[in-house]
PDB file of C-alpha atoms in Angstrom:
ATOM      1  CA  UNK A   1      69.232 103.583  92.983  1.00 84.00           C
ATOM      2  CA  UNK A   2      70.352 104.208  96.556  1.00 93.00           C
ATOM      3  CA  UNK A   3      70.139 107.742  97.923  1.00 95.00           C
ATOM      4  CA  UNK A   4      71.742 109.057 101.088  1.00 97.00           C
ATOM      5  CA  UNK A   5      70.365 112.196 102.664  1.00 96.00           C
ATOM      6  CA  UNK A   6      73.034 113.790 104.857  1.00 97.00           C
ATOM      7  CA  UNK A   7      71.622 116.268 107.335  1.00 95.00           C
ATOM      8  CA  UNK A   8      73.046 118.358 110.170  1.00 95.00           C
ATOM      9  CA  UNK A   9      70.066 119.799 112.027  1.00 88.00           C
ATOM     10  CA  UNK A  10      68.965 122.965 110.158  1.00 85.00           C
ATOM     11  CA  UNK A  11      72.376 123.911 108.714  1.00 90.00           C
ATOM     12  CA  UNK A  12      72.965 121.253 106.049  1.00 93.00           C
ATOM     13  CA  UNK A  13      70.731 118.933 104.022  1.00 93.00           C
ATOM     14  CA  UNK A  14      71.928 117.247 100.848  1.00 95.00           C
ATOM     15  CA  UNK A  15      71.099 114.044  98.980  1.00 96.00           C
ATOM     16  CA  UNK A  16      73.627 112.053  96.964  1.00 97.00           C
ATOM     17  CA  UNK A  17      73.417 108.851  94.963  1.00 97.00           C
ATOM     18  CA  UNK A  18      75.398 105.966  96.474  1.00 96.00           C
ATOM     19  CA  UNK A  19      76.915 102.818  94.959  1.00 95.00           C
ATOM     20  CA  UNK A  20      79.928 100.664  95.812  1.00 95.00           C
ATOM     21  CA  UNK A  21      82.042 103.447  94.342  1.00 96.00           C
ATOM     22  CA  UNK A  22      80.547 106.918  94.658  1.00 97.00           C
ATOM     23  CA  UNK A  23      82.276 109.914  93.101  1.00 96.00           C
ATOM     24  CA  UNK A  24      81.694 113.485  94.232  1.00 97.00           C
ATOM     25  CA  UNK A  25      83.007 115.340  91.212  1.00 95.00           C
ATOM     26  CA  UNK A  26      84.679 118.715  91.431  1.00 90.00           C
ATOM     27  CA  UNK A  27      86.222 121.009  93.983  1.00 85.00           C
ATOM     28  CA  UNK A  28      83.826 122.950  96.181  1.00 87.00           C
ATOM     29  CA  UNK A  29      83.068 123.698  99.812  1.00 92.00           C
ATOM     30  CA  UNK A  30      79.952 121.515  99.738  1.00 95.00           C
ATOM     31  CA  UNK A  31      81.861 118.289  99.097  1.00 96.00           C
ATOM     32  CA  UNK A  32      84.497 119.380 101.628  1.00 95.00           C
ATOM     33  CA  UNK A  33      81.829 119.723 104.285  1.00 96.00           C
ATOM     34  CA  UNK A  34      79.742 116.721 103.254  1.00 97.00           C
ATOM     35  CA  UNK A  35      82.522 114.129 103.597  1.00 97.00           C
ATOM     36  CA  UNK A  36      83.444 115.497 107.026  1.00 97.00           C
ATOM     37  CA  UNK A  37      79.831 115.249 108.124  1.00 97.00           C
ATOM     38  CA  UNK A  38      79.695 111.622 106.951  1.00 98.00           C
ATOM     39  CA  UNK A  39      82.913 110.925 108.860  1.00 97.00           C
ATOM     40  CA  UNK A  40      81.488 112.651 111.940  1.00 97.00           C
ATOM     41  CA  UNK A  41      78.274 110.625 111.722  1.00 97.00           C
ATOM     42  CA  UNK A  42      80.077 107.282 111.753  1.00 97.00           C
ATOM     43  CA  UNK A  43      82.996 108.066 114.079  1.00 95.00           C
ATOM     44  CA  UNK A  44      81.632 110.552 116.621  1.00 93.00           C
ATOM     45  CA  UNK A  45      79.325 109.048 119.249  1.00 92.00           C
ATOM     46  CA  UNK A  46      77.876 112.476 120.022  1.00 93.00           C
ATOM     47  CA  UNK A  47      77.323 113.448 116.383  1.00 95.00           C
ATOM     48  CA  UNK A  48      74.251 115.533 115.538  1.00 95.00           C
ATOM     49  CA  UNK A  49      74.495 114.428 111.893  1.00 96.00           C
ATOM     50  CA  UNK A  50      71.894 112.010 110.518  1.00 96.00           C
ATOM     51  CA  UNK A  51      72.074 109.941 107.341  1.00 97.00           C
ATOM     52  CA  UNK A  52      68.929 108.520 105.779  1.00 96.00           C
ATOM     53  CA  UNK A  53      68.975 105.777 103.164  1.00 94.00           C
ATOM     54  CA  UNK A  54      65.725 105.778 101.220  1.00 84.00           C
ATOM     55  CA  UNK A  55      63.845 107.342 104.181  1.00 85.00           C
ATOM     56  CA  UNK A  56      65.381 104.909 106.725  1.00 92.00           C
ATOM     57  CA  UNK A  57      67.983 106.025 109.281  1.00 93.00           C
ATOM     58  CA  UNK A  58      71.327 104.270 108.805  1.00 95.00           C
ATOM     59  CA  UNK A  59      72.455 102.329 111.871  1.00 94.00           C
ATOM     60  CA  UNK A  60      76.031 103.491 112.369  1.00 92.00           C
ATOM     61  CA  UNK A  61      76.774 100.461 114.572  1.00 93.00           C
ATOM     62  CA  UNK A  62      76.589  98.328 111.407  1.00 95.00           C
ATOM     63  CA  UNK A  63      79.429 100.271 109.801  1.00 96.00           C
ATOM     64  CA  UNK A  64      83.146 100.995 110.074  1.00 95.00           C
ATOM     65  CA  UNK A  65      84.218 104.211 108.346  1.00 96.00           C
ATOM     66  CA  UNK A  66      87.675 105.484 107.381  1.00 96.00           C
ATOM     67  CA  UNK A  67      88.263 109.068 106.237  1.00 96.00           C
ATOM     68  CA  UNK A  68      91.420 109.662 104.189  1.00 95.00           C
ATOM     69  CA  UNK A  69      91.785 113.452 103.755  1.00 93.00           C
ATOM     70  CA  UNK A  70      93.779 115.015 100.933  1.00 90.00           C
ATOM     71  CA  UNK A  71      96.742 115.605 103.293  1.00 89.00           C
ATOM     72  CA  UNK A  72      96.663 112.197 105.007  1.00 88.00           C
ATOM     73  CA  UNK A  73      99.680 111.349 107.157  1.00 87.00           C
ATOM     74  CA  UNK A  74     100.671 108.645 109.659  1.00 87.00           C
ATOM     75  CA  UNK A  75     103.214 109.265 112.404  1.00 85.00           C
ATOM     76  CA  UNK A  76     105.510 106.235 112.351  1.00 85.00           C
ATOM     77  CA  UNK A  77     107.889 107.037 115.193  1.00 80.00           C
ATOM     78  CA  UNK A  78     105.249 107.675 117.859  1.00 81.00           C
ATOM     79  CA  UNK A  79     102.016 105.718 118.133  1.00 82.00           C
ATOM     80  CA  UNK A  80      99.035 107.324 119.817  1.00 81.00           C
ATOM     81  CA  UNK A  81      96.021 105.410 121.106  1.00 80.00           C
ATOM     82  CA  UNK A  82      94.168 106.379 117.903  1.00 84.00           C
ATOM     83  CA  UNK A  83      96.988 105.475 115.515  1.00 86.00           C
ATOM     84  CA  UNK A  84      95.836 103.206 112.662  1.00 88.00           C
ATOM     85  CA  UNK A  85      99.065 101.261 113.230  1.00 90.00           C
ATOM     86  CA  UNK A  86      98.366 100.506 116.897  1.00 88.00           C
ATOM     87  CA  UNK A  87      96.572  97.184 116.381  1.00 88.00           C
ATOM     88  CA  UNK A  88      99.251  95.999 113.923  1.00 90.00           C
ATOM     89  CA  UNK A  89     101.955  96.988 116.422  1.00 90.00           C
ATOM     90  CA  UNK A  90     100.224  95.073 119.226  1.00 89.00           C
ATOM     91  CA  UNK A  91      99.761  92.000 117.011  1.00 90.00           C
ATOM     92  CA  UNK A  92     103.485  91.953 116.203  1.00 91.00           C
ATOM     93  CA  UNK A  93     104.437  92.391 119.866  1.00 90.00           C
ATOM     94  CA  UNK A  94     102.075  89.624 120.975  1.00 91.00           C
ATOM     95  CA  UNK A  95     103.485  87.241 118.382  1.00 92.00           C
ATOM     96  CA  UNK A  96     107.016  87.912 119.666  1.00 90.00           C
ATOM     97  CA  UNK A  97     105.855  87.557 123.274  1.00 90.00           C
ATOM     98  CA  UNK A  98     104.459  84.087 122.538  1.00 91.00           C
ATOM     99  CA  UNK A  99     107.587  82.992 120.649  1.00 91.00           C
ATOM    100  CA  UNK A 100     110.030  80.567 122.300  1.00 92.00           C
ATOM    101  CA  UNK A 101     112.824  83.079 121.864  1.00 90.00           C
ATOM    102  CA  UNK A 102     111.073  85.395 124.345  1.00 90.00           C
ATOM    103  CA  UNK A 103     111.233  82.640 126.980  1.00 89.00           C
ATOM    104  CA  UNK A 104     114.933  82.234 126.238  1.00 92.00           C
ATOM    105  CA  UNK A 105     115.361  85.988 126.612  1.00 90.00           C
ATOM    106  CA  UNK A 106     113.644  85.825 130.001  1.00 89.00           C
ATOM    107  CA  UNK A 107     116.033  83.062 131.089  1.00 91.00           C
ATOM    108  CA  UNK A 108     118.976  85.258 130.117  1.00 92.00           C
ATOM    109  CA  UNK A 109     117.306  88.136 131.951  1.00 90.00           C
ATOM    110  CA  UNK A 110     117.180  85.990 135.124  1.00 91.00           C
ATOM    111  CA  UNK A 111     120.918  85.359 134.805  1.00 93.00           C
ATOM    112  CA  UNK A 112     121.415  89.105 134.406  1.00 93.00           C
ATOM    113  CA  UNK A 113     119.343  89.718 137.549  1.00 91.00           C
ATOM    114  CA  UNK A 114     121.582  87.332 139.517  1.00 92.00           C
ATOM    115  CA  UNK A 115     124.640  89.216 138.278  1.00 93.00           C
ATOM    116  CA  UNK A 116     123.086  92.504 139.358  1.00 93.00           C
ATOM    117  CA  UNK A 117     122.536  91.076 142.854  1.00 92.00           C
ATOM    118  CA  UNK A 118     126.224  90.170 143.080  1.00 94.00           C
ATOM    119  CA  UNK A 119     127.270  93.642 141.966  1.00 95.00           C
ATOM    120  CA  UNK A 120     124.834  95.113 144.466  1.00 94.00           C
ATOM    121  CA  UNK A 121     126.385  93.172 147.347  1.00 93.00           C
ATOM    122  CA  UNK A 122     129.942  94.116 146.344  1.00 93.00           C
ATOM    123  CA  UNK A 123     129.514  97.784 145.563  1.00 92.00           C
ATOM    124  CA  UNK A 124     126.160  99.144 146.699  1.00 92.00           C
ATOM    125  CA  UNK A 125     124.982  97.573 149.969  1.00 92.00           C
ATOM    126  CA  UNK A 126     127.665  99.363 152.015  1.00 91.00           C
ATOM    127  CA  UNK A 127     125.745 102.565 151.267  1.00 90.00           C
ATOM    128  CA  UNK A 128     122.482 101.125 152.536  1.00 92.00           C
ATOM    129  CA  UNK A 129     121.211 100.627 148.994  1.00 94.00           C
ATOM    130  CA  UNK A 130     120.658  97.806 146.559  1.00 92.00           C
ATOM    131  CA  UNK A 131     120.447  97.483 142.785  1.00 93.00           C
ATOM    132  CA  UNK A 132     117.242  96.167 141.226  1.00 90.00           C
ATOM    133  CA  UNK A 133     116.271  95.031 137.743  1.00 88.00           C
ATOM    134  CA  UNK A 134     112.673  94.966 136.590  1.00 86.00           C
ATOM    135  CA  UNK A 135     111.161  91.873 135.031  1.00 85.00           C
ATOM    136  CA  UNK A 136     111.336  91.862 131.242  1.00 84.00           C
ATOM    137  CA  UNK A 137     107.588  91.981 130.582  1.00 86.00           C
ATOM    138  CA  UNK A 138     105.321  92.267 127.561  1.00 87.00           C
ATOM    139  CA  UNK A 139     105.081  96.049 128.074  1.00 86.00           C
ATOM    140  CA  UNK A 140     108.881  96.318 128.102  1.00 84.00           C
ATOM    141  CA  UNK A 141     109.043  94.356 124.870  1.00 86.00           C
ATOM    142  CA  UNK A 142     106.600  96.721 123.138  1.00 86.00           C
ATOM    143  CA  UNK A 143     108.836  99.707 123.911  1.00 86.00           C
ATOM    144  CA  UNK A 144     111.551  98.215 121.710  1.00 86.00           C
ATOM    145  CA  UNK A 145     109.253  97.681 118.715  1.00 88.00           C
ATOM    146  CA  UNK A 146     108.572 100.485 116.255  1.00 87.00           C
ATOM    147  CA  UNK A 147     107.879 101.215 112.594  1.00 90.00           C
ATOM    148  CA  UNK A 148     110.031 102.778 109.903  1.00 87.00           C
ATOM    149  CA  UNK A 149     109.435 103.141 106.187  1.00 87.00           C
ATOM    150  CA  UNK A 150     111.091 100.812 103.694  1.00 89.00           C
ATOM    151  CA  UNK A 151     111.477 103.816 101.409  1.00 84.00           C
ATOM    152  CA  UNK A 152     113.845 106.711 101.992  1.00 82.00           C
ATOM    153  CA  UNK A 153     110.899 109.077 101.653  1.00 83.00           C
ATOM    154  CA  UNK A 154     107.240 108.249 102.293  1.00 84.00           C
ATOM    155  CA  UNK A 155     104.908 110.229 100.024  1.00 86.00           C
ATOM    156  CA  UNK A 156     101.331 111.343 100.773  1.00 86.00           C
ATOM    157  CA  UNK A 157     100.222 108.702  98.262  1.00 89.00           C
ATOM    158  CA  UNK A 158     102.064 106.025 100.277  1.00 90.00           C
ATOM    159  CA  UNK A 159     100.260 107.111 103.434  1.00 91.00           C
ATOM    160  CA  UNK A 160      96.847 107.056 101.717  1.00 93.00           C
ATOM    161  CA  UNK A 161      97.408 103.577 100.330  1.00 93.00           C
ATOM    162  CA  UNK A 162      98.720 102.395 103.704  1.00 92.00           C
ATOM    163  CA  UNK A 163      95.636 103.694 105.525  1.00 94.00           C
ATOM    164  CA  UNK A 164      93.253 101.988 103.100  1.00 96.00           C
ATOM    165  CA  UNK A 165      95.162  98.670 103.256  1.00 94.00           C
ATOM    166  CA  UNK A 166      95.174  98.704 107.066  1.00 93.00           C
ATOM    167  CA  UNK A 167      91.450  99.428 107.122  1.00 94.00           C
ATOM    168  CA  UNK A 168      90.605  96.809 104.482  1.00 94.00           C
ATOM    169  CA  UNK A 169      92.494  94.140 106.440  1.00 90.00           C
ATOM    170  CA  UNK A 170      90.709  94.861 109.730  1.00 86.00           C
ATOM    171  CA  UNK A 171      88.764  91.828 110.858  1.00 81.00           C
ATOM    172  CA  UNK A 172      85.362  93.267 111.706  1.00 82.00           C
ATOM    173  CA  UNK A 173      81.928  91.892 110.947  1.00 88.00           C
ATOM    174  CA  UNK A 174      80.638  95.219 109.667  1.00 93.00           C
ATOM    175  CA  UNK A 175      80.152  97.057 106.397  1.00 95.00           C
ATOM    176  CA  UNK A 176      83.175  99.147 105.536  1.00 96.00           C
ATOM    177  CA  UNK A 177      83.112 102.641 104.040  1.00 97.00           C
ATOM    178  CA  UNK A 178      86.229 104.486 102.876  1.00 98.00           C
ATOM    179  CA  UNK A 179      86.099 108.221 102.135  1.00 98.00           C
ATOM    180  CA  UNK A 180      89.020 109.447 100.020  1.00 97.00           C
ATOM    181  CA  UNK A 181      89.607 113.116  99.294  1.00 96.00           C
ATOM    182  CA  UNK A 182      91.402 114.101  96.069  1.00 95.00           C
ATOM    183  CA  UNK A 183      93.525 110.969  95.586  1.00 94.00           C
ATOM    184  CA  UNK A 184      95.084 112.592  92.519  1.00 93.00           C
ATOM    185  CA  UNK A 185      96.960 115.150  94.628  1.00 91.00           C
ATOM    186  CA  UNK A 186     100.712 114.530  95.030  1.00 88.00           C
ATOM    187  CA  UNK A 187     100.599 111.498  92.720  1.00 91.00           C
ATOM    188  CA  UNK A 188     102.045 110.718  89.320  1.00 91.00           C
ATOM    189  CA  UNK A 189     100.174 108.874  86.575  1.00 91.00           C
ATOM    190  CA  UNK A 190     101.427 105.417  87.563  1.00 93.00           C
ATOM    191  CA  UNK A 191     100.518 105.933  91.224  1.00 92.00           C
ATOM    192  CA  UNK A 192      97.056 107.142  90.290  1.00 92.00           C
ATOM    193  CA  UNK A 193      96.473 104.088  88.106  1.00 93.00           C
ATOM    194  CA  UNK A 194      97.637 101.902  90.995  1.00 93.00           C
ATOM    195  CA  UNK A 195      95.157 103.647  93.272  1.00 94.00           C
ATOM    196  CA  UNK A 196      92.188 103.196  90.917  1.00 94.00           C
ATOM    197  CA  UNK A 197      92.989  99.511  90.347  1.00 94.00           C
ATOM    198  CA  UNK A 198      93.323  98.946  94.096  1.00 95.00           C
ATOM    199  CA  UNK A 199      90.011 100.663  94.847  1.00 95.00           C
ATOM    200  CA  UNK A 200      88.253  98.664  92.130  1.00 94.00           C
ATOM    201  CA  UNK A 201      89.552  95.381  93.566  1.00 95.00           C
ATOM    202  CA  UNK A 202      88.390  96.286  97.091  1.00 96.00           C
ATOM    203  CA  UNK A 203      84.981  97.431  95.844  1.00 95.00           C
ATOM    204  CA  UNK A 204      84.532  94.049  94.175  1.00 94.00           C
ATOM    205  CA  UNK A 205      85.132  92.482  97.610  1.00 93.00           C
ATOM    206  CA  UNK A 206      82.356  94.542  99.188  1.00 93.00           C
ATOM    207  CA  UNK A 207      84.021  97.708 100.473  1.00 96.00           C
ATOM    208  CA  UNK A 208      82.237 100.965  99.681  1.00 97.00           C
ATOM    209  CA  UNK A 209      84.003 104.145  98.635  1.00 97.00           C
ATOM    210  CA  UNK A 210      83.104 107.816  98.500  1.00 98.00           C
ATOM    211  CA  UNK A 211      85.762 109.619  96.467  1.00 97.00           C
ATOM    212  CA  UNK A 212      86.031 113.377  96.016  1.00 96.00           C
ATOM    213  CA  UNK A 213      87.982 114.110  92.851  1.00 94.00           C
ATOM    214  CA  UNK A 214      88.513 116.523  89.988  1.00 92.00           C
ATOM    215  CA  UNK A 215      89.573 113.650  87.728  1.00 90.00           C
ATOM    216  CA  UNK A 216      87.381 111.580  85.433  1.00 88.00           C
ATOM    217  CA  UNK A 217      87.750 108.360  87.390  1.00 88.00           C
ATOM    218  CA  UNK A 218      87.443 105.093  85.415  1.00 84.00           C
ATOM    219  CA  UNK A 219      84.889 103.533  87.762  1.00 82.00           C
ATOM    220  CA  UNK A 220      81.474 102.111  87.084  1.00 81.00           C
ATOM    221  CA  UNK A 221      79.516 103.703  89.893  1.00 87.00           C
ATOM    222  CA  UNK A 222      77.503 106.771  90.777  1.00 94.00           C
ATOM    223  CA  UNK A 223      78.756 110.264  89.986  1.00 95.00           C
ATOM    224  CA  UNK A 224      77.422 113.330  91.761  1.00 97.00           C
ATOM    225  CA  UNK A 225      77.938 116.884  90.510  1.00 96.00           C
ATOM    226  CA  UNK A 226      77.156 120.153  92.252  1.00 95.00           C
ATOM    227  CA  UNK A 227      75.970 123.151  90.233  1.00 93.00           C
ATOM    228  CA  UNK A 228      73.909 126.195  91.263  1.00 92.00           C
ATOM    229  CA  UNK A 229      73.293 124.658  94.706  1.00 92.00           C
ATOM    230  CA  UNK A 230      71.821 121.530  93.104  1.00 95.00           C
ATOM    231  CA  UNK A 231      73.209 117.981  93.250  1.00 96.00           C
ATOM    232  CA  UNK A 232      73.016 116.343  89.821  1.00 96.00           C
ATOM    233  CA  UNK A 233      73.231 112.570  89.409  1.00 96.00           C
ATOM    234  CA  UNK A 234      71.692 109.675  87.489  1.00 96.00           C
ATOM    235  CA  UNK A 235      69.007 109.148  90.116  1.00 95.00           C
ATOM    236  CA  UNK A 236      67.841 112.768  89.915  1.00 96.00           C
ATOM    237  CA  UNK A 237      67.539 112.552  86.137  1.00 96.00           C
ATOM    238  CA  UNK A 238      65.603 109.282  86.338  1.00 95.00           C
ATOM    239  CA  UNK A 239      63.135 110.995  88.678  1.00 95.00           C
ATOM    240  CA  UNK A 240      62.330 113.736  86.144  1.00 96.00           C
ATOM    241  CA  UNK A 241      62.893 111.822  82.902  1.00 95.00           C
ATOM    242  CA  UNK A 242      59.221 111.114  82.208  1.00 95.00           C
ATOM    243  CA  UNK A 243      58.271 114.763  82.823  1.00 95.00           C
ATOM    244  CA  UNK A 244      61.047 115.927  80.508  1.00 95.00           C
ATOM    245  CA  UNK A 245      60.026 113.591  77.692  1.00 94.00           C
ATOM    246  CA  UNK A 246      56.378 114.640  78.056  1.00 93.00           C
ATOM    247  CA  UNK A 247      57.291 118.339  77.920  1.00 94.00           C
ATOM    248  CA  UNK A 248      59.467 118.122  74.817  1.00 93.00           C
ATOM    249  CA  UNK A 249      57.895 119.502  71.604  1.00 90.00           C
ATOM    250  CA  UNK A 250      59.069 116.393  69.737  1.00 90.00           C
ATOM    251  CA  UNK A 251      59.336 112.650  70.357  1.00 92.00           C
ATOM    252  CA  UNK A 252      62.653 111.257  71.568  1.00 90.00           C
ATOM    253  CA  UNK A 253      63.363 107.583  72.262  1.00 91.00           C
ATOM    254  CA  UNK A 254      65.181 106.293  75.335  1.00 91.00           C
ATOM    255  CA  UNK A 255      68.396 105.560  73.424  1.00 92.00           C
ATOM    256  CA  UNK A 256      68.666 109.121  72.111  1.00 91.00           C
ATOM    257  CA  UNK A 257      67.769 110.504  75.520  1.00 93.00           C
ATOM    258  CA  UNK A 258      70.567 108.454  77.114  1.00 93.00           C
ATOM    259  CA  UNK A 259      73.024 109.877  74.579  1.00 92.00           C
ATOM    260  CA  UNK A 260      71.979 113.464  75.345  1.00 93.00           C
ATOM    261  CA  UNK A 261      72.039 112.681  79.061  1.00 94.00           C
ATOM    262  CA  UNK A 262      75.728 111.719  78.787  1.00 93.00           C
ATOM    263  CA  UNK A 263      76.412 115.060  77.090  1.00 93.00           C
ATOM    264  CA  UNK A 264      74.446 116.806  79.832  1.00 94.00           C
ATOM    265  CA  UNK A 265      76.662 115.314  82.547  1.00 94.00           C
ATOM    266  CA  UNK A 266      79.732 116.470  80.619  1.00 92.00           C
ATOM    267  CA  UNK A 267      78.215 119.958  80.406  1.00 91.00           C
ATOM    268  CA  UNK A 268      77.404 120.050  84.132  1.00 93.00           C
ATOM    269  CA  UNK A 269      80.928 118.873  84.939  1.00 92.00           C
ATOM    270  CA  UNK A 270      82.395 121.636  82.776  1.00 89.00           C
ATOM    271  CA  UNK A 271      80.122 124.347  84.173  1.00 89.00           C
ATOM    272  CA  UNK A 272      80.732 123.323  87.787  1.00 86.00           C
ATOM    273  CA  UNK A 273      84.443 124.019  87.282  1.00 81.00           C
ATOM    274  CA  UNK A 274      83.991 127.315  85.402  1.00 74.00           C
ATOM    275  CA  UNK A 275      83.904 130.782  86.893  1.00 63.00           C
ATOM    276  CA  UNK A 276      82.155 132.396  83.921  1.00 58.00           C
ATOM    277  CA  UNK A 277      79.458 130.699  81.839  1.00 63.00           C
ATOM    278  CA  UNK A 278      79.164 131.596  78.163  1.00 64.00           C
ATOM    279  CA  UNK A 279      75.742 131.250  76.502  1.00 66.00           C
ATOM    280  CA  UNK A 280      75.237 127.585  75.661  1.00 70.00           C
ATOM    281  CA  UNK A 281      74.962 126.644  72.003  1.00 68.00           C
ATOM    282  CA  UNK A 282      75.371 123.057  70.768  1.00 66.00           C
ATOM    283  CA  UNK A 283      74.533 123.505  67.084  1.00 68.00           C
ATOM    284  CA  UNK A 284      71.930 120.781  67.584  1.00 82.00           C
ATOM    285  CA  UNK A 285      68.371 121.965  68.247  1.00 86.00           C
ATOM    286  CA  UNK A 286      67.249 118.620  69.693  1.00 87.00           C
ATOM    287  CA  UNK A 287      70.114 118.433  72.203  1.00 89.00           C
ATOM    288  CA  UNK A 288      69.739 122.088  73.155  1.00 89.00           C
ATOM    289  CA  UNK A 289      66.006 121.668  73.762  1.00 90.00           C
ATOM    290  CA  UNK A 290      66.484 118.586  75.943  1.00 92.00           C
ATOM    291  CA  UNK A 291      69.167 120.458  77.900  1.00 92.00           C
ATOM    292  CA  UNK A 292      66.753 123.337  78.403  1.00 90.00           C
ATOM    293  CA  UNK A 293      63.797 121.247  79.607  1.00 94.00           C
ATOM    294  CA  UNK A 294      65.951 118.911  81.694  1.00 95.00           C
ATOM    295  CA  UNK A 295      67.718 121.788  83.445  1.00 93.00           C
ATOM    296  CA  UNK A 296      64.344 123.343  84.287  1.00 93.00           C
ATOM    297  CA  UNK A 297      63.089 120.165  85.976  1.00 95.00           C
ATOM    298  CA  UNK A 298      66.370 119.807  87.881  1.00 96.00           C
ATOM    299  CA  UNK A 299      66.169 123.366  89.188  1.00 94.00           C
ATOM    300  CA  UNK A 300      69.044 124.721  87.080  1.00 92.00           C
ATOM    301  CA  UNK A 301      69.106 127.993  85.207  1.00 89.00           C
ATOM    302  CA  UNK A 302      71.294 127.420  82.155  1.00 86.00           C
ATOM    303  CA  UNK A 303      72.295 130.318  79.945  1.00 84.00           C
ATOM    304  CA  UNK A 304      70.928 129.051  76.618  1.00 82.00           C
ATOM    305  CA  UNK A 305      71.751 130.783  73.332  1.00 81.00           C
ATOM    306  CA  UNK A 306      68.393 130.728  71.517  1.00 78.00           C
ATOM    307  CA  UNK A 307      69.432 132.967  68.630  1.00 77.00           C
ATOM    308  CA  UNK A 308      70.325 130.122  66.244  1.00 78.00           C
ATOM    309  CA  UNK A 309      67.357 127.788  66.822  1.00 82.00           C
ATOM    310  CA  UNK A 310      64.415 127.366  64.453  1.00 85.00           C
ATOM    311  CA  UNK A 311      61.398 129.654  64.793  1.00 87.00           C
ATOM    312  CA  UNK A 312      59.203 126.882  66.185  1.00 86.00           C
ATOM    313  CA  UNK A 313      61.734 126.007  68.887  1.00 86.00           C
ATOM    314  CA  UNK A 314      62.295 129.660  69.680  1.00 84.00           C
ATOM    315  CA  UNK A 315      58.559 130.012  70.329  1.00 88.00           C
ATOM    316  CA  UNK A 316      58.730 126.908  72.521  1.00 88.00           C
ATOM    317  CA  UNK A 317      61.591 128.370  74.551  1.00 84.00           C
ATOM    318  CA  UNK A 318      59.661 131.593  75.019  1.00 86.00           C
ATOM    319  CA  UNK A 319      56.540 129.789  76.237  1.00 86.00           C
ATOM    320  CA  UNK A 320      58.200 127.125  78.427  1.00 85.00           C
ATOM    321  CA  UNK A 321      57.556 126.588  81.251  1.00 84.00           C
ATOM    322  CA  UNK A 322      53.883 127.400  81.046  1.00 61.00           C
TER     323      UNK A 322
END
């Protein structure tokens, strides 16, 4: 279990479980802010954000971080100094500059310069002026090189995939983190499957991902939920598991607990996306009791329907916690 504590002075402090692929499930302002704080930590030299990994401060100099927001876009026709395409553009220009054809072009340019001098003598010098032609330099060459899309229309999905590919192919001796916000937006089913397969392949090569999504992503990794101002994840449950099992009025083995735990995550996911919460009733006293005790130790206040439970369990609910 790896935990990151993301903190911004006294205004924000949250802990999430991290793996190669980390999912922040659901749509809420907390995830919106958290991913921007992580981006700020890694990419802003003057950031006041701190990130602790298991009580140790993360050294941002060991990392490269890319943030791909839900509305990601790349300007193709005009490259700024911060454009993700700038290094690719310079690589292409340098390769052309070192090609033999560029030397041939310079030879032709010299012939053109001689012709300009002749024209200058015939038509311009009588006015006390002369024509000049600049050298055809590397900087001139770059002005003639630009990008355009192969497709007639570049979608937001295309831009997101392009950004991740450019970042993944950067040659840097650092750990790489990619933050992706709602990759399911503006995508069809085939595109989304392409995205998940691509992310999985990069994660297997060592890249780390934090993905904010409303979808049930098919990744083996850590999932974090946010309910009642509490982050819920596997690590948090492992921390309280022994206390929960000791507090239960019956014995439950680890296999059965794992099964109920899966149901609990599904419940938390459902509740985190609901505006109104109906009283919870599973029809299974054992599951309902584990939900009740587990939610208490996690700091949640679930609305449990106790009307259908056995008398003994009802008494337990009334007396717990002591």
